[in-house]
Amino acid sequence: MEKIVIEAVNPENFRIDKYISEEVEDISRSFASKLLEENRVTVSGRAVGKNYRPQNNEIIEICVPEPKSLDLTPENIPLDIVYEDDSLAVINKPQGMVVHPANGNESGTLVNALLYHFGGNLSAINGVIRPGIVHRIDKDTAGLLVVAKTNEAHLALSRQLKEKKAKRRYLAIVHGNINEGGTISKPIGRHPKDRKKMAVVKGGREAVTHYSVIENFRDAAFLECVLETGRTHQIRVHMASIGHSIVGDKTYSAHKERVKTNGQLLFAKTIGFNHPKTQEYMEFSAELPDYFSEILTYLRRGGTVGK
């Protein structure tokens, strides 16, 4: 049984089944309704039905039966720990590492590594499968994410993300030249035909990405992208939607590429937030990985990414 705890933040008078499906990535509205019917959802300690409309700051607890029992084993996987204290840690995740276990990815994840390095000193808000995980970045996206060691820190950090108070700055290489920066404000939801993908869809969740041009090459551009919201695959979907998919993105790019990559050229460069205890603003940045820098060098020498 996995227990997920979320705090209702600006629920906008949504029914609870809809609110859960929008706030918890892996739970669809129909599955949320099923959990509610089975009394697996409580609000502030009491069971509610699917017609209930959560109020701001109420605590919603969701008990999700696991389709398969996963034995989480601490693994001695090296971690690039950028910062650590009693409340949280900032990790520079390498490309190719899955954040948390799931059926088919039961070892070698960031969570396996966190369990080895931090033991039981991780928040339990997101249940046994996701200890400490406040937010995620894709398997093939490298870069910074923050991990909570206490439940109090988890709730505070999660609130900052939802209220758009945390800073998340990414670097990306995209197909085609871009003359000037801009803002993409397009709703994102599950792809209507392929549930493993996200898409710009009517009725999706608000999604806002700001981007600026750092450098143009022959047939590519080097961008800085700043997230105002944090939807699944947001930058990848948004850039593809304006005809500038991220180089190496095997899911959202239709380009036949000349450069060889192990995934999309997207890097979580900077993360900033107010510390849960001290309220002091903290900001961390990481250096570009070698594989990313090597492709930039190749492009600056006149290389192309392909059509």
mmCIF file of C-alpha atoms in Angstrom:
data_model
loop_
_atom_site.group_PDB
_atom_site.id
_atom_site.type_symbol
_atom_site.label_atom_id
_atom_site.label_comp_id
_atom_site.label_asym_id
_atom_site.label_seq_id
_atom_site.Cartn_x
_atom_site.Cartn_y
_atom_site.Cartn_z
ATOM 1 C CA MET A 1 0.000 0.000 0.000
ATOM 2 C CA GLU A 2 1.374 3.399 -0.986
ATOM 3 C CA LYS A 3 0.275 6.490 0.904
ATOM 4 C CA ILE A 4 0.321 9.844 -0.893
ATOM 5 C CA VAL A 5 -0.318 13.047 1.032
ATOM 6 C CA ILE A 6 -1.016 16.352 -0.696
ATOM 7 C CA GLU A 7 -2.132 19.736 0.532
ATOM 8 C CA ALA A 8 -4.995 21.387 -1.320
ATOM 9 C CA VAL A 9 -3.669 24.638 -2.765
ATOM 10 C CA ASN A 10 -6.163 26.832 -4.619
ATOM 11 C CA PRO A 11 -8.456 23.873 -5.494
ATOM 12 C CA GLU A 12 -10.706 26.189 -7.543
ATOM 13 C CA ASN A 13 -13.926 24.431 -6.458
ATOM 14 C CA PHE A 14 -12.926 21.244 -8.300
ATOM 15 C CA ARG A 15 -14.441 17.927 -7.282
ATOM 16 C CA ILE A 16 -11.908 15.908 -5.381
ATOM 17 C CA ASP A 17 -11.581 13.190 -8.045
ATOM 18 C CA LYS A 18 -10.629 15.852 -10.612
ATOM 19 C CA TYR A 19 -8.331 17.654 -8.185
ATOM 20 C CA ILE A 20 -6.426 14.458 -7.323
ATOM 21 C CA SER A 21 -6.030 13.514 -10.986
ATOM 22 C CA GLU A 22 -4.551 16.917 -11.750
ATOM 23 C CA GLU A 23 -2.240 17.047 -8.734
ATOM 24 C CA VAL A 24 -0.976 13.453 -8.733
ATOM 25 C CA GLU A 25 0.649 12.558 -12.025
ATOM 26 C CA ASP A 26 0.116 8.791 -11.897
ATOM 27 C CA ILE A 27 -3.572 8.856 -10.903
ATOM 28 C CA SER A 28 -6.250 9.320 -13.563
ATOM 29 C CA ARG A 29 -9.671 10.736 -12.721
ATOM 30 C CA SER A 30 -11.329 7.321 -13.100
ATOM 31 C CA PHE A 31 -8.753 5.716 -10.809
ATOM 32 C CA ALA A 32 -9.247 8.532 -8.290
ATOM 33 C CA SER A 33 -13.005 7.852 -8.363
ATOM 34 C CA LYS A 34 -12.350 4.153 -7.706
ATOM 35 C CA LEU A 35 -10.111 4.979 -4.738
ATOM 36 C CA LEU A 36 -12.799 7.278 -3.346
ATOM 37 C CA GLU A 37 -15.467 4.585 -3.726
ATOM 38 C CA GLU A 38 -13.217 2.190 -1.795
ATOM 39 C CA ASN A 39 -12.769 4.758 1.007
ATOM 40 C CA ARG A 40 -9.061 5.018 0.271
ATOM 41 C CA VAL A 41 -9.130 8.828 0.330
ATOM 42 C CA THR A 42 -9.487 10.958 3.434
ATOM 43 C CA VAL A 43 -9.545 14.726 3.908
ATOM 44 C CA SER A 44 -8.256 15.914 7.262
ATOM 45 C CA GLY A 45 -8.773 12.389 8.583
ATOM 46 C CA ARG A 46 -12.302 11.721 7.326
ATOM 47 C CA ALA A 47 -13.418 9.689 4.324
ATOM 48 C CA VAL A 48 -15.128 11.657 1.547
ATOM 49 C CA GLY A 49 -16.991 10.895 -1.648
ATOM 50 C CA LYS A 50 -16.040 11.896 -5.188
ATOM 51 C CA ASN A 51 -18.403 14.885 -5.107
ATOM 52 C CA TYR A 52 -16.514 16.498 -2.244
ATOM 53 C CA ARG A 53 -14.821 19.787 -3.102
ATOM 54 C CA PRO A 54 -11.623 20.290 -1.096
ATOM 55 C CA GLN A 55 -10.929 23.578 0.633
ATOM 56 C CA ASN A 56 -7.670 25.478 0.587
ATOM 57 C CA ASN A 57 -4.950 24.004 2.874
ATOM 58 C CA GLU A 58 -6.869 20.793 3.627
ATOM 59 C CA ILE A 59 -4.655 17.686 3.796
ATOM 60 C CA ILE A 60 -5.680 14.904 1.410
ATOM 61 C CA GLU A 61 -4.393 11.388 2.114
ATOM 62 C CA ILE A 62 -4.590 8.801 -0.663
ATOM 63 C CA CYS A 63 -3.929 5.093 -0.047
ATOM 64 C CA VAL A 64 -2.981 3.468 -3.339
ATOM 65 C CA PRO A 65 -2.746 -0.337 -3.516
ATOM 66 C CA GLU A 66 0.441 -1.359 -5.257
ATOM 67 C CA PRO A 67 -0.055 -3.474 -8.410
ATOM 68 C CA LYS A 68 3.157 -5.219 -7.520
ATOM 69 C CA SER A 69 5.172 -5.290 -4.348
ATOM 70 C CA LEU A 70 8.483 -3.564 -4.926
ATOM 71 C CA ASP A 71 11.367 -4.360 -2.622
ATOM 72 C CA LEU A 72 13.243 -1.102 -2.278
ATOM 73 C CA THR A 73 16.891 -1.876 -1.718
ATOM 74 C CA PRO A 74 19.413 0.789 -0.754
ATOM 75 C CA GLU A 75 22.097 0.819 -3.436
ATOM 76 C CA ASN A 76 25.574 2.301 -3.226
ATOM 77 C CA ILE A 77 25.172 4.476 -6.297
ATOM 78 C CA PRO A 78 27.387 7.594 -6.320
ATOM 79 C CA LEU A 79 25.436 10.817 -5.917
ATOM 80 C CA ASP A 80 26.479 14.365 -6.736
ATOM 81 C CA ILE A 81 25.149 16.049 -3.583
ATOM 82 C CA VAL A 82 25.354 19.794 -4.231
ATOM 83 C CA TYR A 83 23.977 20.782 -0.808
ATOM 84 C CA GLU A 84 22.698 19.009 2.294
ATOM 85 C CA ASP A 85 21.352 19.902 5.728
ATOM 86 C CA ASP A 86 18.891 18.388 8.219
ATOM 87 C CA SER A 87 15.857 19.421 6.157
ATOM 88 C CA LEU A 88 16.787 18.815 2.546
ATOM 89 C CA ALA A 89 19.379 17.957 -0.069
ATOM 90 C CA VAL A 90 19.988 19.247 -3.577
ATOM 91 C CA ILE A 91 21.061 16.532 -6.004
ATOM 92 C CA ASN A 92 22.620 16.848 -9.463
ATOM 93 C CA LYS A 93 20.983 13.877 -11.216
ATOM 94 C CA PRO A 94 22.841 12.323 -14.155
ATOM 95 C CA GLN A 95 21.229 11.645 -17.512
ATOM 96 C CA GLY A 96 19.760 8.152 -17.719
ATOM 97 C CA MET A 97 18.804 7.790 -14.045
ATOM 98 C CA VAL A 98 15.120 7.201 -13.213
ATOM 99 C CA VAL A 99 13.984 9.200 -10.183
ATOM 100 C CA HIS A 100 11.877 6.588 -8.392
ATOM 101 C CA PRO A 101 11.154 2.856 -8.786
ATOM 102 C CA ALA A 102 8.210 1.509 -10.739
ATOM 103 C CA ASN A 103 7.388 -1.808 -12.318
ATOM 104 C CA GLY A 104 10.161 -2.339 -14.856
ATOM 105 C CA ASN A 105 12.551 0.053 -13.084
ATOM 106 C CA GLU A 106 13.002 -1.434 -9.633
ATOM 107 C CA SER A 107 16.687 -0.693 -9.096
ATOM 108 C CA GLY A 108 19.328 1.813 -10.066
ATOM 109 C CA THR A 109 17.003 4.741 -9.377
ATOM 110 C CA LEU A 110 17.655 7.949 -7.502
ATOM 111 C CA VAL A 111 15.495 6.641 -4.650
ATOM 112 C CA ASN A 112 17.669 3.518 -4.314
ATOM 113 C CA ALA A 113 20.687 5.794 -4.039
ATOM 114 C CA LEU A 114 18.963 8.144 -1.562
ATOM 115 C CA LEU A 115 18.071 5.236 0.704
ATOM 116 C CA TYR A 116 21.737 4.220 0.827
ATOM 117 C CA HIS A 117 23.087 7.716 1.464
ATOM 118 C CA PHE A 118 20.381 9.060 3.784
ATOM 119 C CA GLY A 119 18.775 5.912 5.222
ATOM 120 C CA GLY A 120 15.501 6.677 6.972
ATOM 121 C CA ASN A 121 16.133 10.420 6.947
ATOM 122 C CA LEU A 122 13.726 11.105 4.084
ATOM 123 C CA SER A 123 10.194 12.494 4.023
ATOM 124 C CA ALA A 124 7.322 10.009 3.856
ATOM 125 C CA ILE A 125 4.757 12.338 2.255
ATOM 126 C CA ASN A 126 4.813 10.516 -1.090
ATOM 127 C CA GLY A 127 4.830 7.006 0.360
ATOM 128 C CA VAL A 128 7.326 4.179 0.429
ATOM 129 C CA ILE A 129 7.996 4.245 -3.320
ATOM 130 C CA ARG A 130 8.982 7.921 -3.419
ATOM 131 C CA PRO A 131 10.699 8.780 -0.114
ATOM 132 C CA GLY A 132 11.998 12.340 -0.187
ATOM 133 C CA ILE A 133 10.810 13.047 -3.727
ATOM 134 C CA VAL A 134 9.233 16.507 -3.944
ATOM 135 C CA HIS A 135 9.411 16.865 -7.741
ATOM 136 C CA ARG A 136 10.895 14.922 -10.635
ATOM 137 C CA ILE A 137 12.906 15.448 -13.758
ATOM 138 C CA ASP A 138 12.801 13.033 -16.674
ATOM 139 C CA LYS A 139 15.086 10.028 -16.877
ATOM 140 C CA ASP A 140 17.068 11.469 -19.795
ATOM 141 C CA THR A 141 17.150 15.019 -18.414
ATOM 142 C CA ALA A 142 20.159 15.726 -16.210
ATOM 143 C CA GLY A 143 20.374 18.395 -13.540
ATOM 144 C CA LEU A 144 19.234 19.670 -10.175
ATOM 145 C CA LEU A 145 16.315 18.639 -8.020
ATOM 146 C CA VAL A 146 15.592 19.099 -4.333
ATOM 147 C CA VAL A 147 14.931 16.184 -1.949
ATOM 148 C CA ALA A 148 13.091 16.573 1.373
ATOM 149 C CA LYS A 149 14.357 14.890 4.523
ATOM 150 C CA THR A 150 11.353 15.766 6.695
ATOM 151 C CA ASN A 151 7.615 15.898 6.080
ATOM 152 C CA GLU A 152 7.560 19.552 7.112
ATOM 153 C CA ALA A 153 10.222 20.411 4.546
ATOM 154 C CA HIS A 154 8.381 18.385 1.905
ATOM 155 C CA LEU A 155 5.107 20.261 2.389
ATOM 156 C CA ALA A 156 6.860 23.647 2.402
ATOM 157 C CA LEU A 157 8.837 22.931 -0.767
ATOM 158 C CA SER A 158 5.822 21.437 -2.519
ATOM 159 C CA ARG A 159 3.795 24.531 -1.660
ATOM 160 C CA GLN A 160 6.435 26.806 -3.189
ATOM 161 C CA LEU A 161 6.362 24.795 -6.408
ATOM 162 C CA LYS A 162 2.575 24.942 -6.629
ATOM 163 C CA GLU A 163 2.465 28.641 -5.836
ATOM 164 C CA LYS A 164 5.131 29.377 -8.497
ATOM 165 C CA LYS A 165 7.578 30.698 -5.900
ATOM 166 C CA ALA A 166 10.411 28.278 -6.648
ATOM 167 C CA LYS A 167 12.882 29.056 -9.434
ATOM 168 C CA ARG A 168 13.665 26.409 -12.055
ATOM 169 C CA ARG A 169 15.954 27.356 -14.924
ATOM 170 C CA TYR A 170 16.813 24.929 -17.740
ATOM 171 C CA LEU A 171 19.191 25.005 -20.695
ATOM 172 C CA ALA A 172 18.216 23.349 -23.978
ATOM 173 C CA ILE A 173 19.356 22.896 -27.569
ATOM 174 C CA VAL A 174 16.434 22.944 -29.993
ATOM 175 C CA HIS A 175 15.961 22.457 -33.714
ATOM 176 C CA GLY A 176 15.907 25.590 -35.859
ATOM 177 C CA ASN A 177 16.907 29.208 -35.272
ATOM 178 C CA ILE A 178 14.901 31.488 -32.993
ATOM 179 C CA ASN A 179 15.196 35.236 -33.398
ATOM 180 C CA GLU A 180 13.958 36.292 -29.997
ATOM 181 C CA GLY A 181 12.631 34.893 -26.753
ATOM 182 C CA GLY A 182 9.054 34.692 -25.629
ATOM 183 C CA THR A 183 6.510 32.969 -23.439
ATOM 184 C CA ILE A 184 4.552 29.825 -24.253
ATOM 185 C CA SER A 185 1.261 29.615 -22.382
ATOM 186 C CA LYS A 186 -0.544 26.494 -23.541
ATOM 187 C CA PRO A 187 -2.430 23.933 -21.410
ATOM 188 C CA ILE A 188 -0.875 20.476 -21.132
ATOM 189 C CA GLY A 189 -2.601 17.148 -20.520
ATOM 190 C CA ARG A 190 -2.394 13.508 -21.515
ATOM 191 C CA HIS A 191 -2.152 12.884 -25.240
ATOM 192 C CA PRO A 192 -5.642 11.865 -26.449
ATOM 193 C CA LYS A 193 -4.323 8.812 -28.334
ATOM 194 C CA ASP A 194 -1.084 7.901 -26.552
ATOM 195 C CA ARG A 195 -1.435 7.952 -22.759
ATOM 196 C CA LYS A 196 2.334 7.650 -22.302
ATOM 197 C CA LYS A 197 2.794 11.081 -23.874
ATOM 198 C CA MET A 198 1.724 14.578 -22.942
ATOM 199 C CA ALA A 199 0.357 17.153 -25.366
ATOM 200 C CA VAL A 200 -1.071 20.641 -25.676
ATOM 201 C CA VAL A 201 -4.766 19.898 -25.204
ATOM 202 C CA LYS A 202 -7.925 21.891 -24.642
ATOM 203 C CA GLY A 203 -8.911 21.587 -21.006
ATOM 204 C CA GLY A 204 -5.383 20.612 -19.921
ATOM 205 C CA ARG A 205 -3.609 22.077 -16.918
ATOM 206 C CA GLU A 206 -2.182 25.576 -17.069
ATOM 207 C CA ALA A 207 1.412 25.491 -18.316
ATOM 208 C CA VAL A 208 3.693 28.492 -18.800
ATOM 209 C CA THR A 209 7.281 28.423 -20.094
ATOM 210 C CA HIS A 210 9.472 31.488 -20.608
ATOM 211 C CA TYR A 211 12.401 31.147 -22.995
ATOM 212 C CA SER A 212 15.273 33.346 -24.172
ATOM 213 C CA VAL A 213 17.887 32.833 -26.863
ATOM 214 C CA ILE A 214 21.487 32.414 -25.761
ATOM 215 C CA GLU A 215 22.982 31.523 -29.140
ATOM 216 C CA ASN A 216 21.951 30.486 -32.664
ATOM 217 C CA PHE A 217 23.814 27.977 -34.854
ATOM 218 C CA ARG A 218 23.332 26.791 -38.447
ATOM 219 C CA ASP A 219 20.160 24.839 -37.762
ATOM 220 C CA ALA A 220 19.778 24.895 -33.986
ATOM 221 C CA ALA A 221 19.436 27.289 -31.053
ATOM 222 C CA PHE A 222 20.760 27.262 -27.495
ATOM 223 C CA LEU A 223 18.041 28.427 -25.086
ATOM 224 C CA GLU A 224 17.393 29.244 -21.480
ATOM 225 C CA CYS A 225 13.941 28.089 -20.345
ATOM 226 C CA VAL A 226 12.348 29.169 -17.078
ATOM 227 C CA LEU A 227 9.384 27.249 -15.713
ATOM 228 C CA GLU A 228 6.483 29.197 -14.258
ATOM 229 C CA THR A 229 4.540 25.959 -13.834
ATOM 230 C CA GLY A 230 5.863 22.410 -13.666
ATOM 231 C CA ARG A 231 3.834 20.015 -15.782
ATOM 232 C CA THR A 232 5.092 16.643 -16.966
ATOM 233 C CA HIS A 233 7.413 17.069 -19.996
ATOM 234 C CA GLN A 234 6.445 20.757 -20.050
ATOM 235 C CA ILE A 235 9.469 22.253 -21.825
ATOM 236 C CA ARG A 236 9.664 19.346 -24.268
ATOM 237 C CA VAL A 237 5.971 19.623 -25.206
ATOM 238 C CA HIS A 238 5.954 23.416 -25.370
ATOM 239 C CA MET A 239 9.031 23.732 -27.576
ATOM 240 C CA ALA A 240 7.735 21.031 -29.924
ATOM 241 C CA SER A 241 4.405 22.875 -30.114
ATOM 242 C CA ILE A 242 6.095 25.954 -31.651
ATOM 243 C CA GLY A 243 8.150 23.908 -34.111
ATOM 244 C CA HIS A 244 11.412 23.858 -32.142
ATOM 245 C CA SER A 245 11.596 20.408 -30.553
ATOM 246 C CA ILE A 246 14.542 19.620 -28.304
ATOM 247 C CA VAL A 247 17.453 17.868 -29.997
ATOM 248 C CA GLY A 248 17.611 14.222 -28.995
ATOM 249 C CA ASP A 249 13.986 14.033 -27.851
ATOM 250 C CA LYS A 250 12.850 10.670 -29.163
ATOM 251 C CA THR A 251 9.292 11.197 -27.904
ATOM 252 C CA TYR A 252 8.381 14.657 -29.172
ATOM 253 C CA SER A 253 10.750 15.288 -32.095
ATOM 254 C CA ALA A 254 10.193 13.984 -35.620
ATOM 255 C CA HIS A 255 13.623 15.102 -36.844
ATOM 256 C CA LYS A 256 16.207 12.701 -38.230
ATOM 257 C CA GLU A 257 19.275 13.862 -36.385
ATOM 258 C CA ARG A 258 22.961 13.777 -37.230
ATOM 259 C CA VAL A 259 24.139 14.111 -33.652
ATOM 260 C CA LYS A 260 24.051 11.082 -31.392
ATOM 261 C CA THR A 261 22.564 11.597 -27.948
ATOM 262 C CA ASN A 262 21.301 9.407 -25.123
ATOM 263 C CA GLY A 263 18.231 11.570 -24.723
ATOM 264 C CA GLN A 264 16.979 15.113 -25.024
ATOM 265 C CA LEU A 265 19.500 17.945 -24.677
ATOM 266 C CA LEU A 266 17.731 19.507 -21.722
ATOM 267 C CA PHE A 267 19.531 20.340 -18.480
ATOM 268 C CA ALA A 268 18.084 21.509 -15.146
ATOM 269 C CA LYS A 269 20.700 24.196 -14.555
ATOM 270 C CA THR A 270 19.376 26.181 -11.576
ATOM 271 C CA ILE A 271 16.958 25.651 -8.711
ATOM 272 C CA GLY A 272 16.013 28.255 -6.121
ATOM 273 C CA PHE A 273 13.648 28.237 -3.131
ATOM 274 C CA ASN A 274 13.113 29.576 0.373
ATOM 275 C CA HIS A 275 14.535 27.240 2.987
ATOM 276 C CA PRO A 276 11.646 25.507 4.847
ATOM 277 C CA LYS A 277 13.090 26.383 8.275
ATOM 278 C CA THR A 278 14.954 29.660 7.913
ATOM 279 C CA GLN A 279 12.910 31.105 5.011
ATOM 280 C CA GLU A 280 16.231 32.240 3.567
ATOM 281 C CA TYR A 281 16.292 32.230 -0.230
ATOM 282 C CA MET A 282 18.751 29.633 -1.549
ATOM 283 C CA GLU A 283 19.813 29.118 -5.150
ATOM 284 C CA PHE A 284 22.016 26.437 -6.671
ATOM 285 C CA SER A 285 23.435 25.976 -10.163
ATOM 286 C CA ALA A 286 25.317 23.115 -11.807
ATOM 287 C CA GLU A 287 27.831 23.006 -14.628
ATOM 288 C CA LEU A 288 26.760 21.620 -17.988
ATOM 289 C CA PRO A 289 27.542 17.901 -18.386
ATOM 290 C CA ASP A 290 30.401 17.041 -20.739
ATOM 291 C CA TYR A 291 28.105 15.460 -23.365
ATOM 292 C CA PHE A 292 26.090 18.686 -23.567
ATOM 293 C CA SER A 293 29.177 20.925 -23.778
ATOM 294 C CA GLU A 294 30.704 18.731 -26.491
ATOM 295 C CA ILE A 295 27.658 19.173 -28.730
ATOM 296 C CA LEU A 296 27.741 22.941 -28.156
ATOM 297 C CA THR A 297 31.393 22.950 -29.257
ATOM 298 C CA TYR A 298 30.488 20.912 -32.341
ATOM 299 C CA LEU A 299 27.710 23.372 -33.264
ATOM 300 C CA ARG A 300 29.956 26.399 -32.724
ATOM 301 C CA ARG A 301 32.386 24.898 -35.228
ATOM 302 C CA GLY A 302 29.660 24.817 -37.871
ATOM 303 C CA GLY A 303 28.133 21.406 -37.188
ATOM 304 C CA THR A 304 24.461 20.693 -37.802
ATOM 305 C CA VAL A 305 21.891 18.678 -35.905
ATOM 306 C CA GLY A 306 20.060 17.473 -39.028
ATOM 307 C CA LYS A 307 16.573 17.790 -40.446
#
